[in-house]
Structure formats: structure tokens, C-alpha cells
PDB file of C-alpha atoms in Angstrom:
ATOM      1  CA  UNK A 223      50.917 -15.164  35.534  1.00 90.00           C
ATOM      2  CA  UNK A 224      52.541 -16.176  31.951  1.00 95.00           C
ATOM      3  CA  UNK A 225      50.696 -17.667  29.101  1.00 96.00           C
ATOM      4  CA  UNK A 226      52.789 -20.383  27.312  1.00 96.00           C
ATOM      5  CA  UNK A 227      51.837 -22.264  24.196  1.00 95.00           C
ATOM      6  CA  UNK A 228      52.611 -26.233  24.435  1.00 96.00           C
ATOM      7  CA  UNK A 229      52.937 -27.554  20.999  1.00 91.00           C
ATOM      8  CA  UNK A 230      53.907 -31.022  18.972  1.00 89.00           C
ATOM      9  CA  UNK A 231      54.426 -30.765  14.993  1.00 84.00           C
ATOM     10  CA  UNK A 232      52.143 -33.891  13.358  1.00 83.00           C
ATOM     11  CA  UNK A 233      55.281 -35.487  12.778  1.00 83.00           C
ATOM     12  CA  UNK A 234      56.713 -36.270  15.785  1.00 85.00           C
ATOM     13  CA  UNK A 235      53.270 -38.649  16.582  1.00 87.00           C
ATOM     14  CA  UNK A 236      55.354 -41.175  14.557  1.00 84.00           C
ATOM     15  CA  UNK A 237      53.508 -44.354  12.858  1.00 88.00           C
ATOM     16  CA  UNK A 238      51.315 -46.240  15.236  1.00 90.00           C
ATOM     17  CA  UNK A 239      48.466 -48.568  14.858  1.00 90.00           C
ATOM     18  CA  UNK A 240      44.848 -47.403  15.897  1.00 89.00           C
ATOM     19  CA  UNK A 241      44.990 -49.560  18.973  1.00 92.00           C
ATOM     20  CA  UNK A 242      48.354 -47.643  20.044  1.00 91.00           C
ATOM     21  CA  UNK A 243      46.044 -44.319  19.666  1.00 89.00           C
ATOM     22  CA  UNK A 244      42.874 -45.385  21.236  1.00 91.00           C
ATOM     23  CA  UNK A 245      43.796 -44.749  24.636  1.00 92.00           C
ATOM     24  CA  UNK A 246      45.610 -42.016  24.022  1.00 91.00           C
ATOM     25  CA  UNK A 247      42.653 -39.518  23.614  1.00 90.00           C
ATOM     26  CA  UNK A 248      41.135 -40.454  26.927  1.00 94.00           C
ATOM     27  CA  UNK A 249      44.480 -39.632  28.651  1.00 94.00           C
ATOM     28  CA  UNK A 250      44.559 -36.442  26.843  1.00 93.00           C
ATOM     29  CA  UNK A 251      41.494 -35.291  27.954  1.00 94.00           C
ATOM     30  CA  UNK A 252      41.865 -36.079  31.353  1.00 96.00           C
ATOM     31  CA  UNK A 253      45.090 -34.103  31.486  1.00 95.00           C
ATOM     32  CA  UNK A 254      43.281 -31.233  30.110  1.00 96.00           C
ATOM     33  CA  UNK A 255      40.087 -31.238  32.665  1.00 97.00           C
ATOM     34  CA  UNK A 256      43.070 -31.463  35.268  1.00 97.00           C
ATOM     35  CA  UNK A 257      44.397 -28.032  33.743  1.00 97.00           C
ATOM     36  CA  UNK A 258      40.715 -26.768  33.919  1.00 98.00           C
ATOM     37  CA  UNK A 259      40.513 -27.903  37.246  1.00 98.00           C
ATOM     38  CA  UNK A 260      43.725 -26.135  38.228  1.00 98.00           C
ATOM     39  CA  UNK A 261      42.490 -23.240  36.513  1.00 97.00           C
ATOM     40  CA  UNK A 262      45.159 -22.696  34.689  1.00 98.00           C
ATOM     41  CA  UNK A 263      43.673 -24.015  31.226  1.00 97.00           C
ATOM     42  CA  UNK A 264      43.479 -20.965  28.548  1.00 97.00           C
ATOM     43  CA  UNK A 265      42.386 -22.960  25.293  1.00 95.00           C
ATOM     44  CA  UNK A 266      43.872 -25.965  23.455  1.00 93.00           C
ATOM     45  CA  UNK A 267      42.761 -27.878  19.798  1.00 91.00           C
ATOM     46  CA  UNK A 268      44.423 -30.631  17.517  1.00 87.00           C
ATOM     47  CA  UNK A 269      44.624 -29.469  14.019  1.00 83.00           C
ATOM     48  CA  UNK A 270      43.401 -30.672  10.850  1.00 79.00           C
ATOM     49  CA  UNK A 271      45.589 -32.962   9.526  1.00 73.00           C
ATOM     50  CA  UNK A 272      45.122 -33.503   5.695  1.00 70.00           C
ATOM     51  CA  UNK A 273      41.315 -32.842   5.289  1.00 70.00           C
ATOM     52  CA  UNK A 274      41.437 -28.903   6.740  1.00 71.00           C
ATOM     53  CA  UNK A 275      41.986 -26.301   4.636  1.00 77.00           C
ATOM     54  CA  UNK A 276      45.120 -24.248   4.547  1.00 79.00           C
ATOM     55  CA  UNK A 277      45.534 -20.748   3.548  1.00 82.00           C
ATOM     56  CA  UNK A 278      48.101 -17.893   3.814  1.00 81.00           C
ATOM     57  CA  UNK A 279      47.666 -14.372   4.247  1.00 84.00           C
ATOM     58  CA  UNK A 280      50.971 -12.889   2.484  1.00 85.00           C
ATOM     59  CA  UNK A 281      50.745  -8.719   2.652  1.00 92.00           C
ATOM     60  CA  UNK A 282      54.326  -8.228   1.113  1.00 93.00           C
ATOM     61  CA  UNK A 283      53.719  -7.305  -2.435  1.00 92.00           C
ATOM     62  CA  UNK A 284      51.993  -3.898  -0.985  1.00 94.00           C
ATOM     63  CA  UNK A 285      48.245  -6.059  -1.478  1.00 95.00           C
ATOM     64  CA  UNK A 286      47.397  -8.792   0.781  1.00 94.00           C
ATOM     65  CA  UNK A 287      46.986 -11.949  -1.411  1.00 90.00           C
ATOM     66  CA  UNK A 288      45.003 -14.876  -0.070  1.00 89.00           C
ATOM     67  CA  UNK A 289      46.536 -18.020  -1.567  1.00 86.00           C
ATOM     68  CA  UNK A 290      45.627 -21.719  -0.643  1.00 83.00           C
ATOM     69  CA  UNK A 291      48.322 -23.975   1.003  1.00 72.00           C
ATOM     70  CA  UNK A 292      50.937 -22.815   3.128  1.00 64.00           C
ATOM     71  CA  UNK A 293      53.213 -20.204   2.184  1.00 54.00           C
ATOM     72  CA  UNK A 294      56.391 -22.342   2.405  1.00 57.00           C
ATOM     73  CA  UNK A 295      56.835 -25.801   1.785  1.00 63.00           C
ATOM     74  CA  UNK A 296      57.927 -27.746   4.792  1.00 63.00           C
ATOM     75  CA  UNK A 297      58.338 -31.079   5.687  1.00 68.00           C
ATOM     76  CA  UNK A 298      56.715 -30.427   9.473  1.00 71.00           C
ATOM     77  CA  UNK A 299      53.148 -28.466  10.647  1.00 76.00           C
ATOM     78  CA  UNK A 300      51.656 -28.349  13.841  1.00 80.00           C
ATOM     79  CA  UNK A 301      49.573 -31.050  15.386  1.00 85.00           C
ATOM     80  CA  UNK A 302      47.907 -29.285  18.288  1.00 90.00           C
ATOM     81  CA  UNK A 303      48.695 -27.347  21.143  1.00 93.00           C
ATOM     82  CA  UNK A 304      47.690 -25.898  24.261  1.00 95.00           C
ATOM     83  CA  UNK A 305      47.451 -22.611  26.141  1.00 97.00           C
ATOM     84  CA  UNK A 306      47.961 -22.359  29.858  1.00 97.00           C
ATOM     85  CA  UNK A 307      48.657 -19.338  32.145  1.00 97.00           C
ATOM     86  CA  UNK A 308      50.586 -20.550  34.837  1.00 97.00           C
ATOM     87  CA  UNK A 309      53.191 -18.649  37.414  1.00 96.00           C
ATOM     88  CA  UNK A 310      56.421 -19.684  35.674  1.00 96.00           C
ATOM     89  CA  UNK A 311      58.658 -21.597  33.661  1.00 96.00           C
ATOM     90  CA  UNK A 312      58.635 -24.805  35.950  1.00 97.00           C
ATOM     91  CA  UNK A 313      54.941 -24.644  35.908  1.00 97.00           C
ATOM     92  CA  UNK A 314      54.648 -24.576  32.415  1.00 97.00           C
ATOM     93  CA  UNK A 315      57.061 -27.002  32.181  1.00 97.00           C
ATOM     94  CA  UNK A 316      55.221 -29.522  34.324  1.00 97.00           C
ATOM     95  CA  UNK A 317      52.032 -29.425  32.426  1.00 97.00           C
ATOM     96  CA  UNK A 318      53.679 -29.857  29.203  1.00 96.00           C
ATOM     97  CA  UNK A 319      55.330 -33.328  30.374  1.00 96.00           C
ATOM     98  CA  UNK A 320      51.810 -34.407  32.038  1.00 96.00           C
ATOM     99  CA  UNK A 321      50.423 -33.380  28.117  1.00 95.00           C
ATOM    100  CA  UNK A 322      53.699 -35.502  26.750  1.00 94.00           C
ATOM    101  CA  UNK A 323      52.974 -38.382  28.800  1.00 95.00           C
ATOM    102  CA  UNK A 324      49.313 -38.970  28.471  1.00 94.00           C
ATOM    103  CA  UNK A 325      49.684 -37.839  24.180  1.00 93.00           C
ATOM    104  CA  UNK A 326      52.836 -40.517  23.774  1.00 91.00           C
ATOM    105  CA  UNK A 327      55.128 -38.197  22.152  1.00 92.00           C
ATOM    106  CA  UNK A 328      56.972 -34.709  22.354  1.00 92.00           C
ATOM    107  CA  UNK A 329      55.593 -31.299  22.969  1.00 95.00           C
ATOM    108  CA  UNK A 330      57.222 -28.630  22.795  1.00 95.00           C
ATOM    109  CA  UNK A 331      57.285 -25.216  25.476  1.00 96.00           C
ATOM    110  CA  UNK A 332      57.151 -21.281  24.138  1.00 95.00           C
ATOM    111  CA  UNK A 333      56.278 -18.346  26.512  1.00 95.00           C
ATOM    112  CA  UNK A 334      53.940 -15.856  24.819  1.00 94.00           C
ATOM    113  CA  UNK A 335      55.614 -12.168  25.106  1.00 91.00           C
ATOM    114  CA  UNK A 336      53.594  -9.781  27.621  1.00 85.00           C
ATOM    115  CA  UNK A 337      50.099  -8.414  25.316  1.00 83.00           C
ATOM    116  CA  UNK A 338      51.014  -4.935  25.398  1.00 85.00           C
ATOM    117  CA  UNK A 339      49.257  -2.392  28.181  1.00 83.00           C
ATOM    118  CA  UNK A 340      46.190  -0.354  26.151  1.00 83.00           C
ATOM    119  CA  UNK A 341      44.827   2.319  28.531  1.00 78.00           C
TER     120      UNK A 341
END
């Protein structure tokens, strides 16, 4: 079993009106009990979009400095996301068009690399 992180940046939601989002959440949700139910459901969360706070960690001046905002301006930032652990590619691929779907808009698939063997 892989783990693989299914993503959307905020921006690619696009402009909608409230009632285009209100069903959206309950879709969402059931797509994510049927990952649970599958047990192939790791963790997920939707981020913070304007309200949260924002720090970086930046270590390369020798010190690590703790700054507000992000460390480089950019015009897209993650939405939410999803980790499942699921046999393979086509797998993973499968629940992130069944996240897609019920969400209204892209997502994005990225394996994790193998967590290194500690003995």
C-alpha cells in the first residue's frame, strides 16, 4: 500500500454563489465516509482561507527565523487535501475523481515517497 496526497489550490474553486456551494459539502463528506468505509482514508482538512494564520519556518541564514506570511509570494495556496493509502496509482486515481466530482472542481494526485525503514 501507497499513501498519496489529493490536493486543489483555493483558486481553482473559481467564483460561485453560496447556493452553488451548499451542496457541495454534503457530497464531500459522503465521499470521504466512503474512503473510511473502504478503509483506505488516512486524514484529510480544508485550509484556512484568509482568517488562518500563516507562518514560515526559514533555517537558511544558519538560525531558524519564524516570520509571519508565507515565505514567497504567490498567486495560488492550497485549499485542502486528502490522504489515502490505497494499492496503486489507478486507485488513487479513482478516489481523487470521486473527491473532484462531489467538490466541483480539480484536485490534484502526488504519491508520498516510501517513510524510510527505522529498525
Amino acid at each position: 500500500m501507497s499513501e498519496y496526497l489529493l490536493y486543489f489550490n483555493q483558486q481553482w474553486v473559481g467564483d460561485h454563489p453560496e447556493e452553488w456551494f451548499r451542496p457541495r459539502g454534503p457530497l464531500a463528506m459522503a465521499v470521504v465516509n466512503e474512503m473510511k468505509a473502504a478503509g483506505v482514508y488516512v486524514f484529510s482538512g480544508g485550509l484556512e482561507e484568509e482568517d488562518g494564520p500563516v507562518y514560515s519556518a526559514d533555517p537558511t541564514s544558519g538560525t531558524v527565523l519564524i516570520t509571519d506570511g508565507p515565505y514567497v509570494e504567490t498567486k495560488e495556496f492550497l485549499g485542502g487535501f486528502a490522504v489515502v493509502s490505497v494499492a496503486d496509482d489507478e486507485a488513487a486515481k479513482m478516489w481523487a475523481g470521486k473527491i473532484a466530482e462531489a467538490c466541483g472542481w480539480p484536485h490534484e494526485v502526488r504519491r508520498f515517497k516510501p517513510q524510510p525503514r527505522t529498525e
